[in-house]
Short mmCIF file of C-alpha atoms in Angstrom, two decimals:
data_model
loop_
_atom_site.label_atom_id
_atom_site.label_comp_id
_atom_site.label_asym_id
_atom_site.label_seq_id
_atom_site.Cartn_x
_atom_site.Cartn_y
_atom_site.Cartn_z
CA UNK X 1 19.98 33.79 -6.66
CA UNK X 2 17.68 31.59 -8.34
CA UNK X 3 18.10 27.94 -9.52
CA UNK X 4 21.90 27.34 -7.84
CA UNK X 5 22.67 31.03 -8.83
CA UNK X 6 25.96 31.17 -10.62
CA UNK X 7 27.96 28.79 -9.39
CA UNK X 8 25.56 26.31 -11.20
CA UNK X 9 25.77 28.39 -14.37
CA UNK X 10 29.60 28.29 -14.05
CA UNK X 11 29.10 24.27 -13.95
CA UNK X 12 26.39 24.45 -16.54
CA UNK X 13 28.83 26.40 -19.27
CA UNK X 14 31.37 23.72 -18.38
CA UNK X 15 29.34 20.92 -19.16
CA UNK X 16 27.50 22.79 -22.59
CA UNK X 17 31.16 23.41 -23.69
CA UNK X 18 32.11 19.74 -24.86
CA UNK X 19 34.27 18.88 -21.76
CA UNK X 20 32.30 16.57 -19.24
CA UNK X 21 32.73 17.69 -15.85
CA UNK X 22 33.15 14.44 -13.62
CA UNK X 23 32.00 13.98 -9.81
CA UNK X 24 32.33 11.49 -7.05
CA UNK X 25 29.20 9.77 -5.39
CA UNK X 26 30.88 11.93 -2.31
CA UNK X 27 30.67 15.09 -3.79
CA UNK X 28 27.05 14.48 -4.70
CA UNK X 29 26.15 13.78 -0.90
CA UNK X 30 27.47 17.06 -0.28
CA UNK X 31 24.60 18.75 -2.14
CA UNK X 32 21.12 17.82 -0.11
CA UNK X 33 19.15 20.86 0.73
CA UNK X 34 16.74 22.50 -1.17
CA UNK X 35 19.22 25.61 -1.64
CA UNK X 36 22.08 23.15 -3.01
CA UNK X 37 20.29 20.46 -4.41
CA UNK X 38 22.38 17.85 -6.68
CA UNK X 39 20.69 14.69 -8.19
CA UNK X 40 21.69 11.20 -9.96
CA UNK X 41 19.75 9.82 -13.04
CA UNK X 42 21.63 7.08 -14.77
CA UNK X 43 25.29 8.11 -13.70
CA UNK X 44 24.22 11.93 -14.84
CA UNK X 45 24.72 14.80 -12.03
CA UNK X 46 21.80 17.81 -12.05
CA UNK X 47 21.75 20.34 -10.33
CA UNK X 48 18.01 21.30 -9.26
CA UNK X 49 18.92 23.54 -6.55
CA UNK X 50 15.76 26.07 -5.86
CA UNK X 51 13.97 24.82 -8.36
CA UNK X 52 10.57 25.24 -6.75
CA UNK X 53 8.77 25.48 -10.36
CA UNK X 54 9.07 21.56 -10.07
CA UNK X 55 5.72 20.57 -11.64
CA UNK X 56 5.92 18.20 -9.15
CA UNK X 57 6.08 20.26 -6.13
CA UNK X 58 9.01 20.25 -3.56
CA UNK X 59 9.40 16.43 -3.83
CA UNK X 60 12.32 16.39 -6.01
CA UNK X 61 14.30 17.64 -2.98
CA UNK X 62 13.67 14.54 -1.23
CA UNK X 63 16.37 12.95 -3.38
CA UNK X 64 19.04 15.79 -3.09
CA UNK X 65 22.51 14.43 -2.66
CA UNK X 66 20.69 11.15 -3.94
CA UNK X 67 19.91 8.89 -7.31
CA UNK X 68 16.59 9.23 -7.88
CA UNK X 69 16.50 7.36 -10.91
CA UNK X 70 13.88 4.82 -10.16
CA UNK X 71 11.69 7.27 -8.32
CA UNK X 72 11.85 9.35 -11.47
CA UNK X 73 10.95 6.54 -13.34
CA UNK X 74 8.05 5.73 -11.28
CA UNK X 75 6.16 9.57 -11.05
CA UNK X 76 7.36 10.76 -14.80
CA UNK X 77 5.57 9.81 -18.28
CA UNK X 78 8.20 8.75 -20.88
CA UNK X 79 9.70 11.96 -22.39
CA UNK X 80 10.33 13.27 -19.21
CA UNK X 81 13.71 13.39 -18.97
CA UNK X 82 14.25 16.51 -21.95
CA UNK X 83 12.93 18.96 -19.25
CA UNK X 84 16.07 17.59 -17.48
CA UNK X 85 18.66 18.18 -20.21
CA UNK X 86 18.96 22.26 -18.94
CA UNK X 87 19.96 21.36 -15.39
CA UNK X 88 22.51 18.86 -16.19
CA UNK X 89 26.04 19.40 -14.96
CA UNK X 90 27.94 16.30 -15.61
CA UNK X 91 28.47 12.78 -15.22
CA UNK X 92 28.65 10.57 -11.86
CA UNK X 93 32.00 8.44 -11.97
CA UNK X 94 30.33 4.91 -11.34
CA UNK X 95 33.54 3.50 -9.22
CA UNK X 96 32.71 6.30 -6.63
CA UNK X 97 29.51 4.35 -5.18
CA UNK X 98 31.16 2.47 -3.31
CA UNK X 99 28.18 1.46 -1.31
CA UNK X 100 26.82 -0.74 -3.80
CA UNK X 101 28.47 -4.07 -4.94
CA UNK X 102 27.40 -6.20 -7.71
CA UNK X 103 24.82 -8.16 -6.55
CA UNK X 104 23.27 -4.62 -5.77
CA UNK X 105 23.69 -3.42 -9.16
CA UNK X 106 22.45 -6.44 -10.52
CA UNK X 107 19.45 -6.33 -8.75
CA UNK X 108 18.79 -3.03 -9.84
CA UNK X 109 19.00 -3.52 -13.07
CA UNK X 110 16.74 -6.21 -12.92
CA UNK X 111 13.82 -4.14 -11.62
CA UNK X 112 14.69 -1.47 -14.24
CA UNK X 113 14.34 -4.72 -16.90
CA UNK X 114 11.05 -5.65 -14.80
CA UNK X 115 9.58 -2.11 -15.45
CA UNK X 116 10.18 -2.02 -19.11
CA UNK X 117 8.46 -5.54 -19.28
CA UNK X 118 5.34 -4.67 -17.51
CA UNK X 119 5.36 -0.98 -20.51
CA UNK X 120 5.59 -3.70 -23.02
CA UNK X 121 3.23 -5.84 -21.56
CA UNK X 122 0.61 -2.61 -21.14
CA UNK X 123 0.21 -2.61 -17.77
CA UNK X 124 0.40 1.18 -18.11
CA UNK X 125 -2.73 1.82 -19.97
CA UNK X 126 -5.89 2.41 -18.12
CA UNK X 127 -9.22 1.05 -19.23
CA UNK X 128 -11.57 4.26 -19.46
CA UNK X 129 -15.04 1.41 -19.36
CA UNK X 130 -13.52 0.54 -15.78
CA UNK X 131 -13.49 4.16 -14.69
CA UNK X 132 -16.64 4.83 -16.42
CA UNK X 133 -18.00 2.65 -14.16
CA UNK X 134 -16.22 3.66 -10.80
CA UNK X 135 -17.14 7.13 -11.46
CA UNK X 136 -20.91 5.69 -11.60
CA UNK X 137 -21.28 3.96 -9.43
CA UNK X 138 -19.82 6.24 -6.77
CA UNK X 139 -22.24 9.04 -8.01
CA UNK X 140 -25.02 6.55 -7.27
CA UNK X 141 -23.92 5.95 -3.51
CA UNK X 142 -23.71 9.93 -3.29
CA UNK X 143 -27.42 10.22 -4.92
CA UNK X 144 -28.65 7.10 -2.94
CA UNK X 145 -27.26 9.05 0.42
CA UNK X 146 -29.02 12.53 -0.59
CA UNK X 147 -32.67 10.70 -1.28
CA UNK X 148 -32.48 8.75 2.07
CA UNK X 149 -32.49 12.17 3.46
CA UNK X 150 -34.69 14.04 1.06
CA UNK X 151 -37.22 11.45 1.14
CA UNK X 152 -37.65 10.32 4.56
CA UNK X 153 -37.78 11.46 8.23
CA UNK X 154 -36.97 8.39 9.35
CA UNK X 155 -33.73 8.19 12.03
CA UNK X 156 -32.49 4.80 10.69
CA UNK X 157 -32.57 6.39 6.92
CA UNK X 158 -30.41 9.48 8.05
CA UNK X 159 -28.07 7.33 10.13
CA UNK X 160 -27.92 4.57 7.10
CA UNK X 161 -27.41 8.05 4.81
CA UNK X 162 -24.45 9.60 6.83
CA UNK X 163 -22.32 5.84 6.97
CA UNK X 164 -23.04 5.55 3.32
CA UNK X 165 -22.02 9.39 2.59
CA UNK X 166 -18.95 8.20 4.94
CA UNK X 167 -18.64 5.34 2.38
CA UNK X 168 -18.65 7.48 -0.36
CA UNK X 169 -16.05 9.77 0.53
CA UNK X 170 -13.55 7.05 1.24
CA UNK X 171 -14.75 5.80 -2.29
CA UNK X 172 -13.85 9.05 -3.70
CA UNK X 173 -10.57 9.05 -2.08
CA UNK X 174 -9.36 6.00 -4.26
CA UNK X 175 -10.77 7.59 -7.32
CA UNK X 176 -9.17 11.01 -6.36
CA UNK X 177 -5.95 8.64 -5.53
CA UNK X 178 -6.02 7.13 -9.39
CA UNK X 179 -6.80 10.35 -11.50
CA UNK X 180 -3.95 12.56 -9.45
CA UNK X 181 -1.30 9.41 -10.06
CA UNK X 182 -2.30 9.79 -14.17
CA UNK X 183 -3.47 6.42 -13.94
CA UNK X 184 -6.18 7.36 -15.76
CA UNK X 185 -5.55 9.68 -18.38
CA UNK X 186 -1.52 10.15 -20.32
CA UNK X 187 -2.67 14.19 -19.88
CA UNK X 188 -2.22 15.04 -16.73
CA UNK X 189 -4.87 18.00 -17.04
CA UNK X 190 -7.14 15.66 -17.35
CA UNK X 191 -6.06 14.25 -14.14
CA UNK X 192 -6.12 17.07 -12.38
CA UNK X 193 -9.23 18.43 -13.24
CA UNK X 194 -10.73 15.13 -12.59
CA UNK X 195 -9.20 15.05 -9.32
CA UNK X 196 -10.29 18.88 -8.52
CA UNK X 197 -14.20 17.15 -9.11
CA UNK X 198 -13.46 13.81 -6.93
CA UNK X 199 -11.14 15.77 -4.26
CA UNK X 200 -12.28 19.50 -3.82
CA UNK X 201 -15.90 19.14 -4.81
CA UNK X 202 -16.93 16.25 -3.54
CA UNK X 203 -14.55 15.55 -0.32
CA UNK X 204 -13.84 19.15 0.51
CA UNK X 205 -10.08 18.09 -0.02
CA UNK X 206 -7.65 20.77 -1.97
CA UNK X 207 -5.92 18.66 -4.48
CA UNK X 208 -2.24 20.82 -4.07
CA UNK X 209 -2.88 19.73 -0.51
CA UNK X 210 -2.84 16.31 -1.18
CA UNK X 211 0.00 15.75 -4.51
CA UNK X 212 1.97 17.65 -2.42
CA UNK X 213 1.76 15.29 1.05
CA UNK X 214 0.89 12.46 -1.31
CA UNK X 215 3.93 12.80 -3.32
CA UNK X 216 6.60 13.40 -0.52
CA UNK X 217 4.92 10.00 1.21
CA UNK X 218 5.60 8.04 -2.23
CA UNK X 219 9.63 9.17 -2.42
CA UNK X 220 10.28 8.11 1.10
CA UNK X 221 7.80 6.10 2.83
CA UNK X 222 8.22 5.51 6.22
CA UNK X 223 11.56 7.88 6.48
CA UNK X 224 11.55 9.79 9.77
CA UNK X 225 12.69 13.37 9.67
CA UNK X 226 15.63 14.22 10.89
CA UNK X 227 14.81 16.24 13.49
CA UNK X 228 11.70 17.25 15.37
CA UNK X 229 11.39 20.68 12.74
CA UNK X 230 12.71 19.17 9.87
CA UNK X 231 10.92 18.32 6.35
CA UNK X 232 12.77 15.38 4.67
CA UNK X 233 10.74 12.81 5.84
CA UNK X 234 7.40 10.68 5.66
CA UNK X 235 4.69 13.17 6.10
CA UNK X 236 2.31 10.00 6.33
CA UNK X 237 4.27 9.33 9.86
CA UNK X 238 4.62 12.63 10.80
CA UNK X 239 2.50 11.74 13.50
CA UNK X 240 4.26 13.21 16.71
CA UNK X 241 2.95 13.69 19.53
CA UNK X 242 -0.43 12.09 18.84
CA UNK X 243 1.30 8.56 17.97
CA UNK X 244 5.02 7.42 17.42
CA UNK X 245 6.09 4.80 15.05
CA UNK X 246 9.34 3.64 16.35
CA UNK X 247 11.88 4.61 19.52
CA UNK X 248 13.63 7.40 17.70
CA UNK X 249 10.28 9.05 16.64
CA UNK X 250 8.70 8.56 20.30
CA UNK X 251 11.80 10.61 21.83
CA UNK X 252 11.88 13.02 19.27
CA UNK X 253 10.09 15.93 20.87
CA UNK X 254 12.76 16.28 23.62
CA UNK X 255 14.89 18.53 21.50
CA UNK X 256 12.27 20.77 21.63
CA UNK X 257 12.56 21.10 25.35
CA UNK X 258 15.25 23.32 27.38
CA UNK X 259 15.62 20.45 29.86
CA UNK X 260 15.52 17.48 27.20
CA UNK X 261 12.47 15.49 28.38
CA UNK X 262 9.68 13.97 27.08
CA UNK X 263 6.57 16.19 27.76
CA UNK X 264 3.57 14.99 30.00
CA UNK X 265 1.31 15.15 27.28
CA UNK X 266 3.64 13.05 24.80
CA UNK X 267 4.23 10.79 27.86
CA UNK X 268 0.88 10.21 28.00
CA UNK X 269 0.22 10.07 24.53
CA UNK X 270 2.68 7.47 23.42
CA UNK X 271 2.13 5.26 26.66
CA UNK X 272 -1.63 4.57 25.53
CA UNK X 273 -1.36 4.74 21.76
CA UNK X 274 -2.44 1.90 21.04
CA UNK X 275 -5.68 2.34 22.65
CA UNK X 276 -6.00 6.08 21.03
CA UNK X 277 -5.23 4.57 17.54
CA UNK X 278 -8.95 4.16 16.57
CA UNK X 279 -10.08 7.60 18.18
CA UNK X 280 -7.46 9.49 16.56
CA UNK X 281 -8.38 7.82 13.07
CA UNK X 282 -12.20 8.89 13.52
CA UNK X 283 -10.85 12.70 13.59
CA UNK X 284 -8.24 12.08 10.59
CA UNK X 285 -10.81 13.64 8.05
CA UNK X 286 -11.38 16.68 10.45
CA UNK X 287 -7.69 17.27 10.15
CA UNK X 288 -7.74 16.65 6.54
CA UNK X 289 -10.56 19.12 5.49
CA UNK X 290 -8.61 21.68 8.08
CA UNK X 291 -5.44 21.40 5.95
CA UNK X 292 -7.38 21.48 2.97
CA UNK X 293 -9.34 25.16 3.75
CA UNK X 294 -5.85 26.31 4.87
CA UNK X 295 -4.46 25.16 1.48
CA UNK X 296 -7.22 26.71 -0.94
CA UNK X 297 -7.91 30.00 0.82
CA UNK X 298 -4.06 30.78 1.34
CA UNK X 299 -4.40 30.87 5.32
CA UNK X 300 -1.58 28.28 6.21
CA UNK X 301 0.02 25.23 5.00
CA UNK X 302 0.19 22.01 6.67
CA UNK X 303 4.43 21.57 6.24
CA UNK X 304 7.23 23.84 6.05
CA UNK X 305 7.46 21.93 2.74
CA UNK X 306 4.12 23.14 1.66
CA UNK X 307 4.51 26.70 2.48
CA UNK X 308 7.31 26.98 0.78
CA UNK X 309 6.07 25.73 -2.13
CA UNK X 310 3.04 27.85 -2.14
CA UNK X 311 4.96 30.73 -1.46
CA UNK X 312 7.23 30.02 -4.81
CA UNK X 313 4.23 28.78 -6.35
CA UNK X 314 0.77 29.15 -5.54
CA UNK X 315 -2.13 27.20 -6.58
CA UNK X 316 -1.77 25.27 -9.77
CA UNK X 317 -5.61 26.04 -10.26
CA UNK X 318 -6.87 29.00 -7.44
CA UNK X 319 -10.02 29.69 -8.98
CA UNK X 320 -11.29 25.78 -9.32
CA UNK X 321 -9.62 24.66 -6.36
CA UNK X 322 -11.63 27.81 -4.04
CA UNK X 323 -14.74 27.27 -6.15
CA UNK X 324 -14.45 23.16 -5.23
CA UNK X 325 -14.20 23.59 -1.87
CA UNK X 326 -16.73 26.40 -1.26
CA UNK X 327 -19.33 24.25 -3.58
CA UNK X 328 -18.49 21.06 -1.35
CA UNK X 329 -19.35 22.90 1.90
CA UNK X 330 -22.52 24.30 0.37
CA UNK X 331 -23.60 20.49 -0.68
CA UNK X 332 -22.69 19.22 2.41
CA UNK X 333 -24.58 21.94 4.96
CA UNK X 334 -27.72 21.53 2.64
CA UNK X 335 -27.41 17.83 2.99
CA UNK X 336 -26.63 17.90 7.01
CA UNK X 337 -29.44 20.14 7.57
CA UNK X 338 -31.95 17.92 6.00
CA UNK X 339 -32.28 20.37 3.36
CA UNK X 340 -33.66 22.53 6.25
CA UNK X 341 -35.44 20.76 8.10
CA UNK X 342 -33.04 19.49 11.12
CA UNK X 343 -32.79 21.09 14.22
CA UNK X 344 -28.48 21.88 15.06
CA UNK X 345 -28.03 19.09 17.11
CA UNK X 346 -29.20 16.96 14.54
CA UNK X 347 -27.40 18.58 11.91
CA UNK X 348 -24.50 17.77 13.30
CA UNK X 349 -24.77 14.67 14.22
CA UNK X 350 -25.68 13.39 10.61
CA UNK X 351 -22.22 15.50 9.49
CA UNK X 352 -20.05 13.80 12.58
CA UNK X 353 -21.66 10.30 11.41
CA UNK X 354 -20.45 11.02 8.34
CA UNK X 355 -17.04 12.74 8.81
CA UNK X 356 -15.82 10.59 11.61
CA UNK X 357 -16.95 7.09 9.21
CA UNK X 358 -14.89 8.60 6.46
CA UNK X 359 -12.26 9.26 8.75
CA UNK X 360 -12.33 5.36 9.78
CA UNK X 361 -12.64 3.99 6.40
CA UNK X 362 -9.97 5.56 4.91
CA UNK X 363 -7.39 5.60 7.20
CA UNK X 364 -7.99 1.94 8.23
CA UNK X 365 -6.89 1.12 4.43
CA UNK X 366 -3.87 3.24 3.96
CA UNK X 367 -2.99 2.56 7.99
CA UNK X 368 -2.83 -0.78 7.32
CA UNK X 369 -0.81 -0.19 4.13
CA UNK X 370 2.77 1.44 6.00
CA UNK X 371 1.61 1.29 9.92
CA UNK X 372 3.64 -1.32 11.92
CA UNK X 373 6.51 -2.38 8.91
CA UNK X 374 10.04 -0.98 8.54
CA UNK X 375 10.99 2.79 9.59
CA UNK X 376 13.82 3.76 8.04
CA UNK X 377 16.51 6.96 8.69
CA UNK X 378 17.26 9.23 6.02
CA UNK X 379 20.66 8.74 5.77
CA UNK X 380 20.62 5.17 6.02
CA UNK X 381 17.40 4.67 3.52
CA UNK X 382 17.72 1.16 0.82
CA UNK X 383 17.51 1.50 -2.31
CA UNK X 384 14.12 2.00 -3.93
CA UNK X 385 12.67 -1.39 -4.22
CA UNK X 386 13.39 -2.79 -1.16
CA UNK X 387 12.33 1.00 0.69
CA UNK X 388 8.60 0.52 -1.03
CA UNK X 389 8.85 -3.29 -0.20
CA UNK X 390 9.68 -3.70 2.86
CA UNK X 391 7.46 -0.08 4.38
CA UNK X 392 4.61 -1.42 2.37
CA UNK X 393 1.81 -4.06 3.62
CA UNK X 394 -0.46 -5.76 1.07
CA UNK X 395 -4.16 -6.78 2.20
CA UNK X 396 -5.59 -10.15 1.43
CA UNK X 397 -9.22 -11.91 2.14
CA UNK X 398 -9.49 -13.44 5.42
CA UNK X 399 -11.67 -13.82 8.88
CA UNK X 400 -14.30 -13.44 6.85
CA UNK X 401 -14.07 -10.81 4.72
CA UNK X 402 -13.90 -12.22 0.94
CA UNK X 403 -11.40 -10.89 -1.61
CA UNK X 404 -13.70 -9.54 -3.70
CA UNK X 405 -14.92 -7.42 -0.78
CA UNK X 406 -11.25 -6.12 0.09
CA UNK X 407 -10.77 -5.54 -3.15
CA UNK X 408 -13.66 -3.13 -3.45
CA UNK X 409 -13.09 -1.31 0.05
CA UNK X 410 -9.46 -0.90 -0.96
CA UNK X 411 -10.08 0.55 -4.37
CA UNK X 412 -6.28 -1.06 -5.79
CA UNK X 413 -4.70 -0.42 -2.38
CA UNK X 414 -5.06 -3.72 -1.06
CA UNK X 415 -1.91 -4.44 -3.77
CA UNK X 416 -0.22 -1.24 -1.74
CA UNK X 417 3.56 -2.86 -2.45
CA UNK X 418 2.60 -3.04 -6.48
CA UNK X 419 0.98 0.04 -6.05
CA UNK X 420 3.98 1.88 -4.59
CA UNK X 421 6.43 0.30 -6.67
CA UNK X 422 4.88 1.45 -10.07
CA UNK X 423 2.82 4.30 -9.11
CA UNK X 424 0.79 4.89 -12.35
CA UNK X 425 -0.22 1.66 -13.07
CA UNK X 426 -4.09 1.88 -13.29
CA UNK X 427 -5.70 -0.09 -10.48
CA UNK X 428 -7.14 -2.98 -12.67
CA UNK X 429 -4.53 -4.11 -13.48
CA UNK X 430 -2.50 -4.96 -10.05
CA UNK X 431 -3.95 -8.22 -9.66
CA UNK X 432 -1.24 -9.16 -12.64
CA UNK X 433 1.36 -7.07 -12.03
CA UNK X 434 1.13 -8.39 -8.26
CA UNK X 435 1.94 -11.93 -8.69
CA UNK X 436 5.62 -10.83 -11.26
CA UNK X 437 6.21 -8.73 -8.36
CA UNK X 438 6.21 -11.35 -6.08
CA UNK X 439 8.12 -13.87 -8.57
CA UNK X 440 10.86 -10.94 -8.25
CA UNK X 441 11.02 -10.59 -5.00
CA UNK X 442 10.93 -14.26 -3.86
CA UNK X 443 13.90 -14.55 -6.55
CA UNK X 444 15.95 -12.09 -4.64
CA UNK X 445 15.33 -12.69 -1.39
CA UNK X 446 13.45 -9.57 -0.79
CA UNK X 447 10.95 -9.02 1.72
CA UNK X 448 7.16 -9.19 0.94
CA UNK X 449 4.64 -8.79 3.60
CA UNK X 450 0.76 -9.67 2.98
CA UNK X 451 -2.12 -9.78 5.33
CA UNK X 452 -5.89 -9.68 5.73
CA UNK X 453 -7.68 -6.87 7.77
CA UNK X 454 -8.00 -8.41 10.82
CA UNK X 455 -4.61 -9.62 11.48
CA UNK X 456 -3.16 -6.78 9.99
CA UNK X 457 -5.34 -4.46 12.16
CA UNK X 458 -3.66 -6.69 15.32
CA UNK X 459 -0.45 -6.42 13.73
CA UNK X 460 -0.44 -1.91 13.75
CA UNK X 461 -1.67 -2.30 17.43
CA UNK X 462 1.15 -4.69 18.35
CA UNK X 463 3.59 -2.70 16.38
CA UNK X 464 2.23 0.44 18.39
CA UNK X 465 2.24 -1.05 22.17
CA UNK X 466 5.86 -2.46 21.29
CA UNK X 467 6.80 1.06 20.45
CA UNK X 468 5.13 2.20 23.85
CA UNK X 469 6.56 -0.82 25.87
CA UNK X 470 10.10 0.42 24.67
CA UNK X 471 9.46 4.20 25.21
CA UNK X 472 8.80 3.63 28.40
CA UNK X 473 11.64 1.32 29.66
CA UNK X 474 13.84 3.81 27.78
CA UNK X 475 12.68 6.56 29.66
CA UNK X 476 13.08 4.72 32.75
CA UNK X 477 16.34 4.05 32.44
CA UNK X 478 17.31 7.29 31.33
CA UNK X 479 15.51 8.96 34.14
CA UNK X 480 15.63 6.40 36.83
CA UNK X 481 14.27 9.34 39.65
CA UNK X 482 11.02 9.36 37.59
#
């Protein structure tokens, strides 16, 4: 039965007919797979169950049994909400939610009225001179990398080539990052087909791939899954058994296990995390352009979440998301080889150079964005400012490293808790929306974490060794014969 099958169009004939069928916050919770999926939007009940054709992807079910009407707010273009009127089944009875008291719903309300000031305002509109020039002037560190090659035979030109092609890639990634939010352009094609040029062609990175990871991370950063095979979490974090980001996560696994221990390997793993953190990161984009293949060509997915949407779904664009990614590999072997003229060995240590940089650079930014703050359960999840505030690190200057610098290698991520709070705000213009943001918070008594690279780097390996230093005094004690 598709789309809640007929139950939901028994509910749906109710609520057409003129009489208003009412439902407790309870009843909602009751609703929170993807088979029997209800969600909240300003005290209104839908029922999205199997809806798969989400344009979005499978991230709407990260909000079943849940209001998701500020993370609706945040991913949708106004106008939105009509595509909504056909699932509707009735109206939330706001005495229910008991959960929330008034300070609560005051607070909401005033980061709703926050929101609409910073539309008025025209935060939302993206300058296309600014992008003009991004686009630029990453083309010119990709043509810059190619003639360093091209042109010379010299070792330190190809080694200088494969950090800046390294370089570029991460650069990409930001610009990929802004066209696939719609900071960019108000049609999303657009969007898409500009991140298709900036993701698939030039990073080798399917763009389905990414919305679809990208998108679940947005609607509940830093949310563990519920179990060790489930999907309703943080893919970002999904991280087990390579690294664990709290306790809970670290001891995970063991329900995998007849006997219900922790594995040598994860033993091993999570004991000297903190030391494997920067290894693991120069591999990331290995595992990224893996997925990514998988993800074009139809030969896996990277989630259960993925697959199923790709079996419901397929590939929003197969033919320029195949062609991307085939063209990208072509570029890139040409370019590795020296255009021909590199011995193997060589070859692939100008692509390693390159991949592994890439790998650094860009995971270094977003690690330091959500690695090391507050992990939060599912079930027991705030509401949707404080979840992006308090999972959310922003990056200042310091130690060195000027602002203006960060703000270049960060490409609008430095301002990640802006950034996550208002999704498809164009980059340029964090810088203002950052210091209302922090007005807000301040007046509410709402966590708001900021550091510069270096201490923020210490503060992920601290966060990771505490993690470690607790996993394995837990163990201990619950296995004193080891």
């Amino acid at each position: 039965m598709g789309k809640g099958g007929d139950a939901k169009i028994g509910r749906k004939a109710s609520a057409s007919s003129g009489k208003v069928q009412k439902y407790t916050w309870s009843e909602v919770k009751e609703h929170i797979t993807p088979e029997d999926a209800w969600v909240v939007y300003q005290n209104k009940v839908y029922d999205v169950s199997d809806w798969h054709e989400h344009p979005g992807g499978g991230v709407i079910f990260t909000h079943a049994g849940d209001d998701m009407t500020d993370i609706f707010a945040a991913f949708h273009a106004q106008g939105s909400q009509a595509m909504m009127k056909r699932f509707y089944i009735g109206d939330l009875i706001p005495e229910s939610v008991t959960h929330k008291d008034q300070r609560q719903l005051d607070f909401e309300k005033g980061y709703r009225d926050l929101r609409a000031k910073l539309v008025m305002m025209g935060m939302f509109k993206s300058s296309k001179l600014f992008y003009a020039y991004k686009c630029s002037f990453n083309m010119a560190m990709w043509a810059t990398a190619v003639a360093m090659v091209y042109y010379s035979d010299s070792f330190a030109a190809h080694l200088g080539s494969a950090l800046l092609l390294g370089m570029f890639w991460q650069q990409c990634g930001w610009l990929a990052h802004d066209f696939l939010h719609h900071q960019v352009f108000k049609q999303r094609k657009y969007g898409d087909l500009a991140g298709i040029f900036w993701g698939d062609l030039m990073q080798g990175y399917s763009m389905q791939w990414w919305k679809n990871k990208h998108n679940g991370h947005h609607a509940v950063p830093n949310l563990h899954n519920s179990t060790a095979v489930s999907q309703d979490g943080d893919p970002d974090i999904d991280t087990m058994p390579l690294l664990a980001w709290s306790l809970k996560q670290a001891q995970s696994f063991r329900e995998l296990r007849a006997d219900g221990k922790d594995s040598p390997f994860v033993k091993f793993m999570i004991r000297w995390q903190a030391f494997t953190y920067f290894p693991i990161l120069l591999l990331a984009r290995l595992s990224w352009l893996n997925e990514s293949f998988k993800t074009a060509y139809g030969l896996g997915a990277s989630t259960e979440n993925a697959k199923l949407e790709m079996q419901r779904k397929g590939l929003q664009y197969p033919f320029l998301e195949r062609a991307g990614v085939a063209m990208h590999w072509a570029w890139i072997i040409a370019l590795s080889s020296g255009f021909g003229r590199f011995s193997v060995a060589y070859s692939l240590m100008y692509f390693f150079t390159a991949t592994c940089s890439c790998g650094l650079f860009l995971a270094l930014v977003f690690g330091l964005g959500h690695n090391g703050m507050a992990t939060y359960d599912a079930s027991t999840r705030p509401d949707f400012w404080k979840l992006q505030v308090t999972t959310t690190r922003n990056i200042t200057g310091g130690h060195g490293f000027p602002q203006f610098f960060v703000d270049w290698l960060c490409g609008g991520l430095q301002y990640q808790v802006d950034h996550h709070l208002f999704p498809m705000m164009p980059r340029h213009n964090l810088a203002k929306c950052h210091k209302l943001v922090e007005s807000f918070c301040k007046e509410w008594g709402v966590q708001y974490h900021e550091a510069d690279l270096v201490d923020g780097t210490v503060e992920v390996l601290q966060h990771l060794q505490k993690v470690s230093d607790d996993f394995i005094v837990d163990m201990i004690k619950e296995f004193p014969a080891m």
